[in-house]
mmCIF file of C-alpha atoms in Angstrom:
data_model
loop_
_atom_site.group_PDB
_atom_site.id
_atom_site.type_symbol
_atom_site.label_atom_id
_atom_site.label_comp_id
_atom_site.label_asym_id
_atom_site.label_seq_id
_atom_site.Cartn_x
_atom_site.Cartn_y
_atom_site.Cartn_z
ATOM 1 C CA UNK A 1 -19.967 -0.850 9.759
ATOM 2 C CA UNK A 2 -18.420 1.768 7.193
ATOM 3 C CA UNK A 3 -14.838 0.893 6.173
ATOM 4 C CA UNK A 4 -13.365 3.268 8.367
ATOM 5 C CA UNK A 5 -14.590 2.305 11.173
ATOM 6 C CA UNK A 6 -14.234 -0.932 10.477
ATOM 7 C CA UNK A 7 -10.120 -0.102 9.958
ATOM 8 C CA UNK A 8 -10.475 1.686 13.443
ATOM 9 C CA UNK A 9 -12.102 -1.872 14.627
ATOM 10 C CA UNK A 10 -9.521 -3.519 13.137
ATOM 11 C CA UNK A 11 -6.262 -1.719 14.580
ATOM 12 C CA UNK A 12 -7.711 -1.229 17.745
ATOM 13 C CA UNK A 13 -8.453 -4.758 18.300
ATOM 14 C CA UNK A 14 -4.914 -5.763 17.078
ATOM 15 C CA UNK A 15 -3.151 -3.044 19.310
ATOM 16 C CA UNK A 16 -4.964 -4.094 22.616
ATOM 17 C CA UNK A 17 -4.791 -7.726 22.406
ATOM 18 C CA UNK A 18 -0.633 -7.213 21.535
ATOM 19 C CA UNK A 19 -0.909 -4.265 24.196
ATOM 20 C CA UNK A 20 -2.543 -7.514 26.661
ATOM 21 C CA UNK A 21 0.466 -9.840 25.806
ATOM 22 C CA UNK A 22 3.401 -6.997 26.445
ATOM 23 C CA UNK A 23 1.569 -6.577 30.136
ATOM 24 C CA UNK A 24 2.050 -10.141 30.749
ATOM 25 C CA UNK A 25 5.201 -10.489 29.670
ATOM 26 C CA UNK A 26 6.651 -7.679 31.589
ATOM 27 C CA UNK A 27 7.839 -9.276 35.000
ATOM 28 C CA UNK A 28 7.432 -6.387 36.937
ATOM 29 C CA UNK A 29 3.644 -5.832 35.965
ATOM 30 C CA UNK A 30 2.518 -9.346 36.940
ATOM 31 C CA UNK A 31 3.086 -11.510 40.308
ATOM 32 C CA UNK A 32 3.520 -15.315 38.887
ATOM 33 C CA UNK A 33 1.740 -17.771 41.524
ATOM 34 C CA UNK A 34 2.287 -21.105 40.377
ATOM 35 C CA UNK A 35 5.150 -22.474 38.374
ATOM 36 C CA UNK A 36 2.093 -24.187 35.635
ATOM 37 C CA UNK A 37 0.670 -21.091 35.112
ATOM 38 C CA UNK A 38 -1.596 -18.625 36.594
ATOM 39 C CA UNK A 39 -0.629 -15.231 37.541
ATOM 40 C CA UNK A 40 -1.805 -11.669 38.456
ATOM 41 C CA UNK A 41 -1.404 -9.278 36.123
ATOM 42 C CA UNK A 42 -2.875 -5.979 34.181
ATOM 43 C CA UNK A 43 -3.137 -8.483 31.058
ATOM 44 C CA UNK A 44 -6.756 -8.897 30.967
ATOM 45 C CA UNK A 45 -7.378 -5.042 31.369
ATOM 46 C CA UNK A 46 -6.636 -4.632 27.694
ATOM 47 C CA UNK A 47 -9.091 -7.149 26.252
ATOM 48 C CA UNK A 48 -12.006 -5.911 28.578
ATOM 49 C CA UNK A 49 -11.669 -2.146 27.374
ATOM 50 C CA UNK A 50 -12.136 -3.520 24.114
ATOM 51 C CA UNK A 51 -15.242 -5.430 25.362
ATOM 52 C CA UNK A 52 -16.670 -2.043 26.341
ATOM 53 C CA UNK A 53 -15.487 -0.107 23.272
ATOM 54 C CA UNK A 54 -16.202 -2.859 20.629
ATOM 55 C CA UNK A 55 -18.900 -4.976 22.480
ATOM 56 C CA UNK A 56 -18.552 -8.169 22.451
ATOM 57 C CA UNK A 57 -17.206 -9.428 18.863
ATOM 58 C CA UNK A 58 -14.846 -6.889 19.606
ATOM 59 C CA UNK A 59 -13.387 -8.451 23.115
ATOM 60 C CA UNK A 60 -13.855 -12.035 21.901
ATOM 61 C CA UNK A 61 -11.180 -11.192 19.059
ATOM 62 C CA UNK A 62 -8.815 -9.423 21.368
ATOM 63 C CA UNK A 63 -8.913 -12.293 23.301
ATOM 64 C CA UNK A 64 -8.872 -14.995 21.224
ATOM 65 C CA UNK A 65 -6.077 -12.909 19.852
ATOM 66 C CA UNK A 66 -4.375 -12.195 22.965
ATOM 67 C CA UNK A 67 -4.377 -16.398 23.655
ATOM 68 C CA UNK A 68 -3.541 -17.001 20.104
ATOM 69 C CA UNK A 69 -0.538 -14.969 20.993
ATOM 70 C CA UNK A 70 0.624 -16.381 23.878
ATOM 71 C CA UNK A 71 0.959 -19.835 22.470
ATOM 72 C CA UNK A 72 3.550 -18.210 19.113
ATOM 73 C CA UNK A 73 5.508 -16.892 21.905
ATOM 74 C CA UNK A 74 5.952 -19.179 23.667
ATOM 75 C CA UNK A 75 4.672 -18.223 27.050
ATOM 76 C CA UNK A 76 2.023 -20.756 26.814
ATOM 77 C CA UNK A 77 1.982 -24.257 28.948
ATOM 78 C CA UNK A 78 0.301 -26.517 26.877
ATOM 79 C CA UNK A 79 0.731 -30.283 27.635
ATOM 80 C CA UNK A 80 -2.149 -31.536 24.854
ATOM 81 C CA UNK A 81 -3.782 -29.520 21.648
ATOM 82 C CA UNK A 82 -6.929 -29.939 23.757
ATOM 83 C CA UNK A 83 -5.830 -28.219 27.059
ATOM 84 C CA UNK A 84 -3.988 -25.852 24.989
ATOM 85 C CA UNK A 85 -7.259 -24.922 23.020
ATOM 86 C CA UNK A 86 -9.466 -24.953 26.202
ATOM 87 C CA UNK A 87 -6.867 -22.740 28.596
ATOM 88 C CA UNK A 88 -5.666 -20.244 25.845
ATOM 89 C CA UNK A 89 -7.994 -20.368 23.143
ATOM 90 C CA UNK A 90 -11.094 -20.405 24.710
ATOM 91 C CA UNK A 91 -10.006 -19.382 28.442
ATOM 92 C CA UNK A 92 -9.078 -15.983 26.843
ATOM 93 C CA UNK A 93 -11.705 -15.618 24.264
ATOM 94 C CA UNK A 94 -14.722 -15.726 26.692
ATOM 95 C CA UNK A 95 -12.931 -12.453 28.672
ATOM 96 C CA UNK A 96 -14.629 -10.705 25.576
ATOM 97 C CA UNK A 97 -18.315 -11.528 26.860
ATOM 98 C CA UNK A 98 -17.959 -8.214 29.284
ATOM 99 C CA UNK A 99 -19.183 -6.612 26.070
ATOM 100 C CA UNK A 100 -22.348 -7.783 27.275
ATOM 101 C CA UNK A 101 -22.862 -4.741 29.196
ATOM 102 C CA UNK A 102 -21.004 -1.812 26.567
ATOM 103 C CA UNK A 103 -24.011 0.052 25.968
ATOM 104 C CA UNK A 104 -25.065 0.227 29.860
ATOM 105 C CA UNK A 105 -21.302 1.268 30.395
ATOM 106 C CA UNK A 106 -21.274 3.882 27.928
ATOM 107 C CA UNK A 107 -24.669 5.374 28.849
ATOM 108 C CA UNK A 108 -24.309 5.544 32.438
ATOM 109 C CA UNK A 109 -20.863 7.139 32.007
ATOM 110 C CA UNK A 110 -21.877 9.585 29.792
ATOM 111 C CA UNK A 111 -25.089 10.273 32.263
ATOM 112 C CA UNK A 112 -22.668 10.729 34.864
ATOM 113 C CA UNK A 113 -24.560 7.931 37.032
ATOM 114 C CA UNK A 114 -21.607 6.752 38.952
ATOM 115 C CA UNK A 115 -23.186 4.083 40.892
ATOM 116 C CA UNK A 116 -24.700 2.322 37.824
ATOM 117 C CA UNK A 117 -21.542 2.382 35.848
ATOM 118 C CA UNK A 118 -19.711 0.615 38.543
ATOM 119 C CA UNK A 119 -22.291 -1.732 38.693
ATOM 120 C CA UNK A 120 -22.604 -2.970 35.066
ATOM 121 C CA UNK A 121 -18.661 -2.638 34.585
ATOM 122 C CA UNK A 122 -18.064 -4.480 37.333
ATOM 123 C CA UNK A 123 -20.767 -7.301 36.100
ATOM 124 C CA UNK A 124 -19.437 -7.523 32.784
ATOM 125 C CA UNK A 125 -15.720 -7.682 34.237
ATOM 126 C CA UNK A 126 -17.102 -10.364 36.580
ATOM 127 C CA UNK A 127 -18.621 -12.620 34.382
ATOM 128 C CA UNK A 128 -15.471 -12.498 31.781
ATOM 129 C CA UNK A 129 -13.598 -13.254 34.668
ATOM 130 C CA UNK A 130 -15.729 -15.786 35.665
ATOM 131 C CA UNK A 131 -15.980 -17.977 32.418
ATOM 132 C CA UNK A 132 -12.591 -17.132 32.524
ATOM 133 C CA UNK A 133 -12.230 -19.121 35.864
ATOM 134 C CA UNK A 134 -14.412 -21.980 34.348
ATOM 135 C CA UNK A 135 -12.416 -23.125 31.114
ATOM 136 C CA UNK A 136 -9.239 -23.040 33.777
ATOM 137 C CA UNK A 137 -11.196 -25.279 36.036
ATOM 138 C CA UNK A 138 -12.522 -27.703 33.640
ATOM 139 C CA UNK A 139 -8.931 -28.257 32.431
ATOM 140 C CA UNK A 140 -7.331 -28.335 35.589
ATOM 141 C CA UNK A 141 -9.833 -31.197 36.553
ATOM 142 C CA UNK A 142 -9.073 -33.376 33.295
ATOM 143 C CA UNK A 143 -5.535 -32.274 32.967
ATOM 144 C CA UNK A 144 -3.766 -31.830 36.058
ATOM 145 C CA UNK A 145 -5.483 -34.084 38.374
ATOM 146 C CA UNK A 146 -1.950 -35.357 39.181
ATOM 147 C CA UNK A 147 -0.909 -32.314 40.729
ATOM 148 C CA UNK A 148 -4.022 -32.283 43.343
ATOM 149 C CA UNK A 149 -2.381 -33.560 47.032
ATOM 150 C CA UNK A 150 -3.697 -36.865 47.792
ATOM 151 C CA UNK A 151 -7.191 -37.081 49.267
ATOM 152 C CA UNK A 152 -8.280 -33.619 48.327
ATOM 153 C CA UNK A 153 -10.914 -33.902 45.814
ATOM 154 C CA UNK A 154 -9.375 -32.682 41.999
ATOM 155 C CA UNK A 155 -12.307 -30.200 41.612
ATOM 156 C CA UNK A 156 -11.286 -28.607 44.821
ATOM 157 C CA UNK A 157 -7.596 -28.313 44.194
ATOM 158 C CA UNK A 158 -8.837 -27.031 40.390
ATOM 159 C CA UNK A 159 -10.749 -24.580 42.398
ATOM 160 C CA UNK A 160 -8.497 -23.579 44.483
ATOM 161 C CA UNK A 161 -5.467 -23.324 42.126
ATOM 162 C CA UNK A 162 -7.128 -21.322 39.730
ATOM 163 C CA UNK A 163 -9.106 -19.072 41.957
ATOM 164 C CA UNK A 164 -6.263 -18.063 43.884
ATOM 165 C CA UNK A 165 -5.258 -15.442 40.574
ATOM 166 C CA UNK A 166 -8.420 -15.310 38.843
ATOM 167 C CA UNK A 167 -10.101 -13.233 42.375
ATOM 168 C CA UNK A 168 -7.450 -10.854 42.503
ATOM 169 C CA UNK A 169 -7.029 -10.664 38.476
ATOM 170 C CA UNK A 170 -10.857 -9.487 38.244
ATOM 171 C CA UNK A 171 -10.793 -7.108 41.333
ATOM 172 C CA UNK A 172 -7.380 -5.653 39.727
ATOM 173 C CA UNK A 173 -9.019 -5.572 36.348
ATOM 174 C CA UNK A 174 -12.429 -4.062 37.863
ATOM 175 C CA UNK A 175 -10.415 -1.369 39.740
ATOM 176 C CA UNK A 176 -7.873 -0.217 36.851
ATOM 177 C CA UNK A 177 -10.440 0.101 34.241
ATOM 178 C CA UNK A 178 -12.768 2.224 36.267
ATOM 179 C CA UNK A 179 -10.023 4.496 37.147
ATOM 180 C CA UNK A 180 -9.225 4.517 34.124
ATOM 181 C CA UNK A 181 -13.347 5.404 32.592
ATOM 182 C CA UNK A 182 -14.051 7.648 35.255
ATOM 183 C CA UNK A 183 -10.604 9.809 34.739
ATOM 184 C CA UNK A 184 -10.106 9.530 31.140
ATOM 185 C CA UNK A 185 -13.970 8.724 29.813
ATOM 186 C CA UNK A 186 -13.032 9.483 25.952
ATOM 187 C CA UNK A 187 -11.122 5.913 26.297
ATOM 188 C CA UNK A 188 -14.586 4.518 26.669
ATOM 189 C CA UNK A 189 -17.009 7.168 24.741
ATOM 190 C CA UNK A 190 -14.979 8.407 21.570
ATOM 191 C CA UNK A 191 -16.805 5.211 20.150
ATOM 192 C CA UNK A 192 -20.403 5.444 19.153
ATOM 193 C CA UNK A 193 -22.950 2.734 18.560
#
């Protein structure tokens, strides 16, 4: 990587992952579920165009980044240095992993093959969602079993808890950023491999 597009790489990264925290903080952009955390919002949206642009160094900055941030500002609820690591600085981190499936997003877009870009952006959106999902539900099993009503299992509340705004944060993700591709395509192809 030449220096100047490693400055583009740079700035880029650093502008989306602060672009990722400003959506989340914005009250009107996200619907808060659960008074612990979790939430819908367009926050992720950010981190996964970088995924796509960048690949996927480039999406696990923004959102290791994007968690780092939330913790300085003080939107993060952290009850141990553990669960804080776990739910912001690796929850967020693994959203990068969509990167996976850049180059398959980028070709089929510029081939015009409609049917195979929805397919790999909604994969790689998916499966950063999804390992998303897991790091949430491994710490809501070790550190909130408390909060899990008595007699349901803690897994199953974990599940539960944390699926109820991961679903709806990947289908909101999968369905902005496509718009967004298929409307506006230089957001995705102004940067080469």
């Amino acid at each position: 990587m030449n220096n100047s597009r490693r400055t583009l790489f740079l700035i880029e990264v650093a502008i989306f992952s602060a672009l990722a925290l400003v959506l989340d903080l914005i009250p009107f952009l996200k619907f808060q579920l659960w008074a612990q955390g979790g939430s819908v919002s367009f926050a992720m949206i950010p981190v996964f165009i970088i995924a796509y642009r960048w690949g996927v160094k480039g999406g696990l900055l923004s959102g290791f980044l994007f968690g780092i941030m939330q913790v300085v500002v003080g939107t993060a609820y952290i009850l141990t240095p553990l669960q804080g690591f776990i739910e912001y600085g690796l929850a967020f981190t693994v959203l990068g992993v969509a990167g996976i499936f850049a180059k398959q997003v980028k070709d089929a877009l510029e081939a015009k093959q409609s049917g195979k870009f929805f397919t790999y952006l909604t994969l790689g959106v998916f499966i950063g969602s999804f390992l998303r999902f897991l790091a949430h539900l491994y710490a809501g099993v070790v550190f909130f079993a408390e909060y899990a009503p008595e007699g349901q299992p803690v897994w199953l509340y974990s599940t539960l808890y944390n699926g109820s705004y991961m679903l709806p944060a990947f289908v909101l993700s999968t369905i902005v950023i496509g718009f967004l591709f298929l409307k506006q395509p230089r957001t995705l192809l102004s940067i080469k491999d």
